[in-house]
mmCIF file of C-alpha atoms in Angstrom:
data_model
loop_
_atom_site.group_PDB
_atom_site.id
_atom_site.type_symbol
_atom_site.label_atom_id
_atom_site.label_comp_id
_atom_site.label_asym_id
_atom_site.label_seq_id
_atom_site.Cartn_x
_atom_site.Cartn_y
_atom_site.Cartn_z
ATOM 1 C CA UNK Y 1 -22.302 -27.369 -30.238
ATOM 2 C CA UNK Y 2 -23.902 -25.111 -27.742
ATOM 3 C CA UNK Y 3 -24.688 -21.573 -28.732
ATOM 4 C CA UNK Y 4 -22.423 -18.693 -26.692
ATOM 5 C CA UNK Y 5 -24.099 -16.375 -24.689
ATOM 6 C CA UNK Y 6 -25.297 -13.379 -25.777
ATOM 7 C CA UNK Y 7 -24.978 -10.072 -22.903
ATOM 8 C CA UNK Y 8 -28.452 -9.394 -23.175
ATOM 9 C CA UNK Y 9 -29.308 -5.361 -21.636
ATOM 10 C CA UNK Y 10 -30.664 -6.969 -18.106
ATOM 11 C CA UNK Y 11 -27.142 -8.416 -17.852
ATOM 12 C CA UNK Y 12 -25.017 -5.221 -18.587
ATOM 13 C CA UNK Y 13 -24.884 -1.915 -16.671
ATOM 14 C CA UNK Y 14 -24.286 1.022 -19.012
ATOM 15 C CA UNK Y 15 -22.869 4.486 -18.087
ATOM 16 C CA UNK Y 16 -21.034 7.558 -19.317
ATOM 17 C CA UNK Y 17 -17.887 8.244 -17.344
ATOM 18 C CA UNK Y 18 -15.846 11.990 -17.455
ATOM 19 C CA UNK Y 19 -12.519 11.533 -19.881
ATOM 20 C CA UNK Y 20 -10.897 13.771 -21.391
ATOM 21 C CA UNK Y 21 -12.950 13.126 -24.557
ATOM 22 C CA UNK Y 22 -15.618 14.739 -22.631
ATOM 23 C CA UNK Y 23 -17.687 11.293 -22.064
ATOM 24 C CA UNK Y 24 -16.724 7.624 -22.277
ATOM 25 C CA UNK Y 25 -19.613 5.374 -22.530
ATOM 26 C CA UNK Y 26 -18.782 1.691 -21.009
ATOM 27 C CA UNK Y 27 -21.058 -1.377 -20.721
ATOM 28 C CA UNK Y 28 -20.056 -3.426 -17.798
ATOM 29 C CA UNK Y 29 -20.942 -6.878 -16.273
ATOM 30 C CA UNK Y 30 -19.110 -8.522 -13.449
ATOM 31 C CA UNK Y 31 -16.927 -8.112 -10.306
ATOM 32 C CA UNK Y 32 -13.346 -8.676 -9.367
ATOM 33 C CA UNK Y 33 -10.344 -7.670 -11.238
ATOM 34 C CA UNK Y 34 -10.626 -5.116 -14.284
ATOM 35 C CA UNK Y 35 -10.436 -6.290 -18.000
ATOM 36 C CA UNK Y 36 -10.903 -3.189 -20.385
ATOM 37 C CA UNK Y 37 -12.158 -4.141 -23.527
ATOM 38 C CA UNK Y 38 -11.176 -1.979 -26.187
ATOM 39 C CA UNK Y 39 -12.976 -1.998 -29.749
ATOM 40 C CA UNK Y 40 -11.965 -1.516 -33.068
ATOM 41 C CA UNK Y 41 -13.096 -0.100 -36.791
ATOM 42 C CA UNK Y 42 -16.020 -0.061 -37.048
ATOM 43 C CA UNK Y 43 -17.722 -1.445 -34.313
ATOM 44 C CA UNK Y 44 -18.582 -0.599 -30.558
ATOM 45 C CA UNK Y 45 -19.334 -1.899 -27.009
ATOM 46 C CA UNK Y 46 -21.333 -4.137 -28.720
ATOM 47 C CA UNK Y 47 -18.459 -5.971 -30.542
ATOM 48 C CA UNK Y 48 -17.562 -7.706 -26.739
ATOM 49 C CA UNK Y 49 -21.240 -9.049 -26.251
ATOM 50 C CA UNK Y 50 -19.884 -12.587 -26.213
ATOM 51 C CA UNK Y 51 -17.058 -12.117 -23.941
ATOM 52 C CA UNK Y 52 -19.014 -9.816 -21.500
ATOM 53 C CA UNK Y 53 -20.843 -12.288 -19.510
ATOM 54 C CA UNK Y 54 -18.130 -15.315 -19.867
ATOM 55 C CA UNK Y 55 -15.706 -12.604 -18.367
ATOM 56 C CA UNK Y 56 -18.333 -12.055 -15.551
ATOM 57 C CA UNK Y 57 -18.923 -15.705 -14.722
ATOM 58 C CA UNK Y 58 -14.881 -16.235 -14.776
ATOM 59 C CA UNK Y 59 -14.538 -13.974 -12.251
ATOM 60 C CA UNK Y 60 -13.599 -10.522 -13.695
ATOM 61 C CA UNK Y 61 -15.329 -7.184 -14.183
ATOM 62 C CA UNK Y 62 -15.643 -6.826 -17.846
ATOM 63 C CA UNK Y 63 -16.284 -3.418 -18.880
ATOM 64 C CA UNK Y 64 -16.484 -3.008 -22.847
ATOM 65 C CA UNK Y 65 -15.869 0.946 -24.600
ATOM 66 C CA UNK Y 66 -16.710 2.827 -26.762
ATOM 67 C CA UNK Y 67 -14.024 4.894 -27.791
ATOM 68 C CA UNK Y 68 -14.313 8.362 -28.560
ATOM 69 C CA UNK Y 69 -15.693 9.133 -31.902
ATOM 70 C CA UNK Y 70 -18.031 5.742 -31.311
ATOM 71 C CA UNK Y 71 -21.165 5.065 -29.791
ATOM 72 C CA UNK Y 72 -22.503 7.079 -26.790
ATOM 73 C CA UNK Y 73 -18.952 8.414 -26.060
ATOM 74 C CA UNK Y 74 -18.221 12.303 -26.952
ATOM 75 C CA UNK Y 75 -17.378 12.871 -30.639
ATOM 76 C CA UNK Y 76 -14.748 16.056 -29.863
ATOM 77 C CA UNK Y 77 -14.458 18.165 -32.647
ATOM 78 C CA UNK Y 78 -11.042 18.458 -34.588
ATOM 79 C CA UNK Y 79 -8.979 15.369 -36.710
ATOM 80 C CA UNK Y 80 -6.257 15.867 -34.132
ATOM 81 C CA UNK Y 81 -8.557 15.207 -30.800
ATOM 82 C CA UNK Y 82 -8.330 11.589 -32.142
ATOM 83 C CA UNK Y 83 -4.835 11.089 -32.091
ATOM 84 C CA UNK Y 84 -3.561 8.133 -29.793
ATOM 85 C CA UNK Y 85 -2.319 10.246 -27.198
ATOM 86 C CA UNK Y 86 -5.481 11.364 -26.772
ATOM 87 C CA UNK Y 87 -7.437 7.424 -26.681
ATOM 88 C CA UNK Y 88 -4.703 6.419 -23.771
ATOM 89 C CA UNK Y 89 -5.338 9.026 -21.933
ATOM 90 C CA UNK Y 90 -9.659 8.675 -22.301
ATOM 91 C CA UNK Y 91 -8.516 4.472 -20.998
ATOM 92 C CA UNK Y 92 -6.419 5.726 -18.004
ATOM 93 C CA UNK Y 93 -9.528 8.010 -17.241
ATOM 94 C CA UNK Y 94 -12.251 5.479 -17.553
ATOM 95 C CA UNK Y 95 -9.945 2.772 -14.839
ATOM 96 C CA UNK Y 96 -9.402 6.063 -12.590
ATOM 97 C CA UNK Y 97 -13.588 6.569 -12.549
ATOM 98 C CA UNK Y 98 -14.104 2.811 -12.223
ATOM 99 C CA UNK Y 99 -12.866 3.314 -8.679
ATOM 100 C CA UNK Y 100 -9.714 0.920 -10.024
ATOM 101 C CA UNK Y 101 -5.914 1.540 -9.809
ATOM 102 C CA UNK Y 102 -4.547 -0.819 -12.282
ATOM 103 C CA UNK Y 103 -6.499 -2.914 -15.324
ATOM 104 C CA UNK Y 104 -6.300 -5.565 -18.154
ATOM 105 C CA UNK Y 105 -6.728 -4.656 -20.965
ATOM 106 C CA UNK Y 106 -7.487 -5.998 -24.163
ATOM 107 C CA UNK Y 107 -8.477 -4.768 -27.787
ATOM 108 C CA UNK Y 108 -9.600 -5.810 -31.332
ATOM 109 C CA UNK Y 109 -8.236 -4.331 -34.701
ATOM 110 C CA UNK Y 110 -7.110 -0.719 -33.837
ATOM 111 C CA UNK Y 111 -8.656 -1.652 -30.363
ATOM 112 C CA UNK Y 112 -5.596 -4.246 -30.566
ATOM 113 C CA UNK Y 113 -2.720 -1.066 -31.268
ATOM 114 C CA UNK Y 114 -5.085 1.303 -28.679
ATOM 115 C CA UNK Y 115 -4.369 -1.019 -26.005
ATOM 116 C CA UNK Y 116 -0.665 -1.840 -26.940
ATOM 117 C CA UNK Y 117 0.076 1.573 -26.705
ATOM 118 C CA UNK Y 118 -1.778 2.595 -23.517
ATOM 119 C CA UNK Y 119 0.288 -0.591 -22.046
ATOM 120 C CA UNK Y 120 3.410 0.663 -23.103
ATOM 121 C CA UNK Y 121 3.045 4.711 -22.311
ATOM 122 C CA UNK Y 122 1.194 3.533 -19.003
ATOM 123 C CA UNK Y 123 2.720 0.069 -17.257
ATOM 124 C CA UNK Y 124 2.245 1.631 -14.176
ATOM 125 C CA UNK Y 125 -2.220 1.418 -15.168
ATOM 126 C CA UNK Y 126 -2.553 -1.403 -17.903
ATOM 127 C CA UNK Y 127 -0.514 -4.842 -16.202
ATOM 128 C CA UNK Y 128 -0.660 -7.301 -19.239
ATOM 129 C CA UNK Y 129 -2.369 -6.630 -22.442
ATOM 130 C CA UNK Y 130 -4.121 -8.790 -24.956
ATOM 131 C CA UNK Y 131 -4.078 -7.958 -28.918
ATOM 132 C CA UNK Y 132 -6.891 -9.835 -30.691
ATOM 133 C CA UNK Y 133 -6.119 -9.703 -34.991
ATOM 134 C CA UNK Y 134 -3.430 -6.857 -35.165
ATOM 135 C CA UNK Y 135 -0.097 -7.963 -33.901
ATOM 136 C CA UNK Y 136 1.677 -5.091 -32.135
ATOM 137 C CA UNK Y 137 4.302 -3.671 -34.084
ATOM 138 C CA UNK Y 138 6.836 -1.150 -32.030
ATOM 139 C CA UNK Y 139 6.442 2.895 -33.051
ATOM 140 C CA UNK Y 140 8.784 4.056 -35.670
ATOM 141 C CA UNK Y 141 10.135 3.602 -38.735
ATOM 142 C CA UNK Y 142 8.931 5.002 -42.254
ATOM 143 C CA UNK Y 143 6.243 7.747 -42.041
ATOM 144 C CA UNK Y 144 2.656 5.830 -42.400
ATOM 145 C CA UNK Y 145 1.390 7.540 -44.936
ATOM 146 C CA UNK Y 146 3.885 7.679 -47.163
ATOM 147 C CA UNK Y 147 4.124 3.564 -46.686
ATOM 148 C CA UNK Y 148 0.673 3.383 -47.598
ATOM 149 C CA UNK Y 149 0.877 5.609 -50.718
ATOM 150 C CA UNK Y 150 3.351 2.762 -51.929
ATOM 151 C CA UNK Y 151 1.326 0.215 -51.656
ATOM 152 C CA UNK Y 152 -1.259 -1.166 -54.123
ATOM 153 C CA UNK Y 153 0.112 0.098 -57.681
ATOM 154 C CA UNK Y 154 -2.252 1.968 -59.636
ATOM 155 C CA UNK Y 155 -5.121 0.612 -56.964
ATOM 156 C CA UNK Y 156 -5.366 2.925 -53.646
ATOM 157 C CA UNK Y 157 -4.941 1.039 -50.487
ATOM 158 C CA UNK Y 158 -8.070 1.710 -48.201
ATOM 159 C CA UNK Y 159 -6.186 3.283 -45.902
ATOM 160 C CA UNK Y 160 -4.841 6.236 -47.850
ATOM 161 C CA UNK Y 161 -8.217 6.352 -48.976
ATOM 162 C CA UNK Y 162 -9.774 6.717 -45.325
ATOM 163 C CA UNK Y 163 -7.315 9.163 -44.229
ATOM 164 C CA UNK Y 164 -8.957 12.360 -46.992
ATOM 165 C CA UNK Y 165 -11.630 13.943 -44.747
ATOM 166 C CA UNK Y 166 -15.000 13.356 -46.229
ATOM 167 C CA UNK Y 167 -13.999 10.890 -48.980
ATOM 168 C CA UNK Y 168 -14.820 7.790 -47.381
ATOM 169 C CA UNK Y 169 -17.809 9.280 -45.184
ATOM 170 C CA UNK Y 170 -19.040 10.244 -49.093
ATOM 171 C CA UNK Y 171 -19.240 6.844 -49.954
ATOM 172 C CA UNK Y 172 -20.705 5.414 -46.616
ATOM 173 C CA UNK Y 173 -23.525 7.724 -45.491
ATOM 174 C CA UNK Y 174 -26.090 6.954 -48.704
ATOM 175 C CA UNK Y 175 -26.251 3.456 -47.025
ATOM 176 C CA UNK Y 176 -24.208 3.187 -43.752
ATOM 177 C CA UNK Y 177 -26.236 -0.448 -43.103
ATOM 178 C CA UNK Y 178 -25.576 -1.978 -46.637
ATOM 179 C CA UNK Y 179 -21.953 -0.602 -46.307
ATOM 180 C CA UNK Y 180 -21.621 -2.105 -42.762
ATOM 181 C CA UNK Y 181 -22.810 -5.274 -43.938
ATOM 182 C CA UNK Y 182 -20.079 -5.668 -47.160
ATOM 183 C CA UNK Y 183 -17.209 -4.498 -45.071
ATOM 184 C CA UNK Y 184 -18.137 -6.897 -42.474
ATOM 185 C CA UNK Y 185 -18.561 -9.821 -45.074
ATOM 186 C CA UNK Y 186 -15.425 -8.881 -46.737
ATOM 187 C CA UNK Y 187 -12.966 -10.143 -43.781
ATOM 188 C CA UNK Y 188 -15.050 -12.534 -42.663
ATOM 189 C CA UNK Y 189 -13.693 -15.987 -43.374
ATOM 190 C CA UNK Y 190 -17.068 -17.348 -44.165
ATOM 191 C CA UNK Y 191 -17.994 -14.555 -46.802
ATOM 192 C CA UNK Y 192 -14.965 -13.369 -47.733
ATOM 193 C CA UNK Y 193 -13.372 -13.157 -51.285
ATOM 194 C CA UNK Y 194 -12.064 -16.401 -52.436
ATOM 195 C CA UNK Y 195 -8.039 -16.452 -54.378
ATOM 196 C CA UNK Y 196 -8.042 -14.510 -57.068
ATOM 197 C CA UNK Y 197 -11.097 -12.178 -56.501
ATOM 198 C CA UNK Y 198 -9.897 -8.592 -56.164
ATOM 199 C CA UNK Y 199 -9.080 -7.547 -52.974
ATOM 200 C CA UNK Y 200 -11.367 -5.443 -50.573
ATOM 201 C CA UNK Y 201 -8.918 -3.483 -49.195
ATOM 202 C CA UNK Y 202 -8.388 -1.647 -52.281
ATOM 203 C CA UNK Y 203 -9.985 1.146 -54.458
ATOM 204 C CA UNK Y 204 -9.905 1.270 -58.101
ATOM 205 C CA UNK Y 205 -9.093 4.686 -59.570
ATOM 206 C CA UNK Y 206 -12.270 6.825 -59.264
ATOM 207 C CA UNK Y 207 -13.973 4.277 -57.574
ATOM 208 C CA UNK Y 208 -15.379 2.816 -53.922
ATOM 209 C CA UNK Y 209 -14.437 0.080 -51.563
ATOM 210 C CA UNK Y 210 -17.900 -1.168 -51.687
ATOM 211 C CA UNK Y 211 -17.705 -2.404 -55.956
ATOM 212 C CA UNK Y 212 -15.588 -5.150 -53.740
ATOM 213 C CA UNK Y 213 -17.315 -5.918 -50.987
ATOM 214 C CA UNK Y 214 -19.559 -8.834 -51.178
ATOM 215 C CA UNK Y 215 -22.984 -8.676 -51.657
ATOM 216 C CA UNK Y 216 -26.252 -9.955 -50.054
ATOM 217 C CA UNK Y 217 -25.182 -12.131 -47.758
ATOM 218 C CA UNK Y 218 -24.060 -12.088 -43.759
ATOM 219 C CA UNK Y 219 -21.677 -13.907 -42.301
ATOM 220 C CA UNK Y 220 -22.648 -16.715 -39.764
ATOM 221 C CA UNK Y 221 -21.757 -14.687 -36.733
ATOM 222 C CA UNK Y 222 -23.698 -11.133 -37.954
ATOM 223 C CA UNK Y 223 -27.704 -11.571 -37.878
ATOM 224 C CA UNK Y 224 -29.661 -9.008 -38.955
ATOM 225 C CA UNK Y 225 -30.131 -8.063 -35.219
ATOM 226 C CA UNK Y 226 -26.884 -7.258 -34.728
ATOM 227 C CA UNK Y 227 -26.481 -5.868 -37.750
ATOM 228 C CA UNK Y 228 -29.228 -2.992 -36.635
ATOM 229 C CA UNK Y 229 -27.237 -2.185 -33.548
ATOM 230 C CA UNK Y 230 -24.245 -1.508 -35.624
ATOM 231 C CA UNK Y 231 -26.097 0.446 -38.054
ATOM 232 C CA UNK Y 232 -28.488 2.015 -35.708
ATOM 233 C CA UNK Y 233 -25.082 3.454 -33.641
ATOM 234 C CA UNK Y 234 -23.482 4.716 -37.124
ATOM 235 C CA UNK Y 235 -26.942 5.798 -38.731
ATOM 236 C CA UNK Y 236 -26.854 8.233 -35.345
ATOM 237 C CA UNK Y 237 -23.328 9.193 -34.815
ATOM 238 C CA UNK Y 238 -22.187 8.893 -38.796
ATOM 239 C CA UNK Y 239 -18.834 7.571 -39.239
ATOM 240 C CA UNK Y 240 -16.040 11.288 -39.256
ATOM 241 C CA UNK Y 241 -15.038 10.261 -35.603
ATOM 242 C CA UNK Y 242 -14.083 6.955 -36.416
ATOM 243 C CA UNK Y 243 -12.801 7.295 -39.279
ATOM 244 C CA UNK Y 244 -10.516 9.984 -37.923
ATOM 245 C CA UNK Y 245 -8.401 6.920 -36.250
ATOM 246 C CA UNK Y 246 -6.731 6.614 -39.812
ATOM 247 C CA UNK Y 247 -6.619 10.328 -40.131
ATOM 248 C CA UNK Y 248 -3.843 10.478 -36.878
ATOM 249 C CA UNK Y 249 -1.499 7.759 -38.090
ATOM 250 C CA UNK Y 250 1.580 10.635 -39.027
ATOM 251 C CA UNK Y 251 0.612 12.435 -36.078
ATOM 252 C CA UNK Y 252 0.956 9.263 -33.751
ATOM 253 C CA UNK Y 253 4.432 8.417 -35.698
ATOM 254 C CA UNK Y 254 5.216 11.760 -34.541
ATOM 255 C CA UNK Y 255 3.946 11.921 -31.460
ATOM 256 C CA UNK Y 256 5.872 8.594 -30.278
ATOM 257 C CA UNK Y 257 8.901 9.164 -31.858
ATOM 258 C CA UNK Y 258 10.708 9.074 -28.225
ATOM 259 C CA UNK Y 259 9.595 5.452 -28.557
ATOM 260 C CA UNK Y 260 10.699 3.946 -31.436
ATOM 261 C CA UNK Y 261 11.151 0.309 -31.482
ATOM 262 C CA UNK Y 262 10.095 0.075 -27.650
ATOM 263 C CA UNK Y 263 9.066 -3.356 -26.653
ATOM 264 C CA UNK Y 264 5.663 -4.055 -24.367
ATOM 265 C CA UNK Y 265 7.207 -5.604 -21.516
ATOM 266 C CA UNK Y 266 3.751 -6.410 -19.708
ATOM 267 C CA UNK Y 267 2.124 -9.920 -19.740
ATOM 268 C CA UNK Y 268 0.475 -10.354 -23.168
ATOM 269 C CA UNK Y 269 -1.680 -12.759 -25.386
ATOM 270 C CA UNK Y 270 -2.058 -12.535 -29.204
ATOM 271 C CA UNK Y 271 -5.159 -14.209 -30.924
ATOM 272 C CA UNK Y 272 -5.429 -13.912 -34.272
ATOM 273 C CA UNK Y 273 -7.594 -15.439 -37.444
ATOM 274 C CA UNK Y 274 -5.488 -17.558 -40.309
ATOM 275 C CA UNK Y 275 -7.960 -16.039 -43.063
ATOM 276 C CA UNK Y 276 -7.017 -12.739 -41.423
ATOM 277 C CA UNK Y 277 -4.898 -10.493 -44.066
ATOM 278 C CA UNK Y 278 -3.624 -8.734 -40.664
ATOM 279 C CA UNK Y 279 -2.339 -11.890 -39.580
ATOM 280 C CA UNK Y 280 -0.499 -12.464 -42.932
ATOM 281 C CA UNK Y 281 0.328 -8.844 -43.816
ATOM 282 C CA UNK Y 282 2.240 -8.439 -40.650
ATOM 283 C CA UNK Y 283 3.699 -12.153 -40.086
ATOM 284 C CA UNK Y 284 6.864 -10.627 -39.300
ATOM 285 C CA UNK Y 285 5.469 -8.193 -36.689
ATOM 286 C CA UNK Y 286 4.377 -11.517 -35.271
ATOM 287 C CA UNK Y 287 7.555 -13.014 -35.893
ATOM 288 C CA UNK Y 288 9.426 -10.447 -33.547
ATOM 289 C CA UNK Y 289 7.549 -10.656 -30.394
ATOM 290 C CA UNK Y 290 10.323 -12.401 -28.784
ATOM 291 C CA UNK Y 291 11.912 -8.729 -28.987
ATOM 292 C CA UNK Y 292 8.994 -6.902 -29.266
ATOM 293 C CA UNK Y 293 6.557 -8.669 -26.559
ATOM 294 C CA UNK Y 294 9.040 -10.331 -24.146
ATOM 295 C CA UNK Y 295 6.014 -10.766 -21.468
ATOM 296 C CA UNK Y 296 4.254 -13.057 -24.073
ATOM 297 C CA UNK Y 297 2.922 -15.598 -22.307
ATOM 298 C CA UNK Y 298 -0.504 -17.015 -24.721
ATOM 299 C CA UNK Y 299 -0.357 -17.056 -28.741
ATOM 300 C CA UNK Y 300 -2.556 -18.897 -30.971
ATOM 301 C CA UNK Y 301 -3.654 -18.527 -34.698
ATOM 302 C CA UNK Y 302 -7.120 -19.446 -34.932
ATOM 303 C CA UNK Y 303 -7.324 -21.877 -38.331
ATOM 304 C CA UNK Y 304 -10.528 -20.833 -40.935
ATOM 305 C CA UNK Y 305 -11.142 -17.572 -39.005
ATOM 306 C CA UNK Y 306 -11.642 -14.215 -40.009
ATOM 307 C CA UNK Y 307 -11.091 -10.595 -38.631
ATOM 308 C CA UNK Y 308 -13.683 -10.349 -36.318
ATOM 309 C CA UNK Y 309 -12.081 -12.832 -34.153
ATOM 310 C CA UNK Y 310 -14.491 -12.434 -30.964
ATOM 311 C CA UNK Y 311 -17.515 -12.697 -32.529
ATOM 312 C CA UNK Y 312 -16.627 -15.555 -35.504
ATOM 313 C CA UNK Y 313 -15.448 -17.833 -32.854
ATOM 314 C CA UNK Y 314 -17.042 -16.364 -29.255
ATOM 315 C CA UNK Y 315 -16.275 -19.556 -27.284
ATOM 316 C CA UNK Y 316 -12.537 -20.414 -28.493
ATOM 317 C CA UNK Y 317 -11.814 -16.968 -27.667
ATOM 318 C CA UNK Y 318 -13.415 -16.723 -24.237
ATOM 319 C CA UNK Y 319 -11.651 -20.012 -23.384
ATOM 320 C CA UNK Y 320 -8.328 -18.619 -24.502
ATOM 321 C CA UNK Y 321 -8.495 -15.284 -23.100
ATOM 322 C CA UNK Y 322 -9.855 -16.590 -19.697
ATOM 323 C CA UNK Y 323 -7.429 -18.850 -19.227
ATOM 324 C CA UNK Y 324 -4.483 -16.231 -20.071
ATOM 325 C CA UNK Y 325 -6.200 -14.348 -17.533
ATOM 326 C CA UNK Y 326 -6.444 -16.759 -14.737
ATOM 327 C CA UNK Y 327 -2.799 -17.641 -15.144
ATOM 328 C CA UNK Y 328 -1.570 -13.631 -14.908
#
């Protein structure tokens, strides 16, 4: 099987661009139309180094983020300077300084909701959207964190237990590579937790997401290369302005309230793992998008594959998200 091609730093142009975040730091390779690739938790331009150059020799300019909080971007002080609002407004910023009127634009894990809702609060930008592992699920209903304080019995989901300022960064920072590694291991279909082992997205009373996470071994797509660029970037920046994401989720219920239930009418694609519990958790999210994604126009469920869809399986996904694009 031939190996996918890595964006090596002679390939890709980087640069900070003026958002409202203060800076937006983008890695770019290619011309002709824009595809914004947005990241998710926790990761960073880096996360698109597959897709970057088969992007470029499709046709496209491929320009990869990091979003605020991440990376070289500005890490704004304040929990509320990460609320969605805010991330839509740093993407609409980042086409404007491109020199572009209108993008793609596509995103992993919360990279996946970012770019959902900066296509639906901005059609007139963003003209189809893809959502790689998290299906989009419309704003409203129940207030998030009182959802996730339901869930999990006596165990903590790891989302409540992200959102306490300082809790989770308590448990990362002593090792911020080990803990990189496990979490990445965890969802990745290769190393994850078989049936039956207890599950990594919760937290025992008293205790850490990492007692779950498995241990001393990387999945096939992480090498320890790319494991020091992940580390390297959170060893510098630490890990407050991403986690903060999880610390806006009531804030962003609130803050799209006048949008509850709204469909993304754009052209769309959903890729998403089978071994991915955000695949199974929100099967009825992905149920809906006849209602909730009427411009779907590419869906596939990628059998044995994990969460980090774009780097387990680089060349299915370039193949499927270039030839969504090429049909738009």
């Amino acid at each position: 099987m031939p190996q996918p091609v890595h964006a090596t730093s002679t390939d890709v142009t980087h640069r900070l661009v003026p958002a409202p975040a203060g800076r937006i730091h983008v890695a770019e390779q290619g011309t002709g139309p824009l595809v914004l690739l947005v990241h998710g938790f926790p990761e960073c331009w880096y996360s698109w180094r597959h897709q970057l150059p088969a992007l470029a020799a499709a046709g496209y300019r491929a320009v990869a983020v990091d979003v605020r909080g991440y990376g070289r971007s500005s890490r704004p002080e304040g929990v509320e300077s990460y609320r969605m609002l805010e991330l839509v407004e740093d993407n609409v910023a980042v086409v404007e300084a491109l020199g572009e009127r209108d993008a793609v634009i596509v995103g992993h894990d919360w990279g996946a909701t970012i770019a959902a809702t900066s296509a639906l609060l901005r059609p007139d930008v963003f003209r189809a959207v893809g959502l790689l592992s998290v299906p989009y699920t419309p704003p409203g209903g129940p207030k998030p964190s009182e959802v996730f304080a339901g869930m999990g019995g006596p165990e903590e989901f790891y989302v409540s237990y992200f959102q306490e300022p300082g809790r989770a960064e308590a448990e990362i920072e002593p090792d911020v590579r080990g803990w990189l590694a496990g979490f990445y291991a965890a969802l990745s279909a290769d190393t994850m937790p078989g049936p039956g082992a207890p599950d990594p997205h919760f937290v025992t009373p008293g205790g850490t997401l990492r007692e779950r996470f498995p241990a001393d071994r990387l999945p096939a797509w992480l090498d320890e290369s790319d494991l020091d660029v992940y580390a390297g970037e959170f060893e510098r920046t630490g890990l407050t302005g991403a986690l903060n994401r999880y610390r806006n989720m009531d804030r962003d219920w609130a803050d799209l309230a006048g949008h509850g239930g709204a469909p993304v009418t754009q052209p769309s694609l959903f890729l998403g793992g089978a071994l991915d519990p955000s695949t199974t958790w929100l099967a009825d999210a992905i149920a809906a998008y006849p209602t909730t994604l009427p411009g779907l126009t590419s869906s596939h469920l990628l059998d044995g594959c994990g969460h980090w869809l774009q780097q387990e399986r680089p060349q299915e996904t370039n193949r499927l998200l270039t030839e969504w694009l090429d049909a738009l």
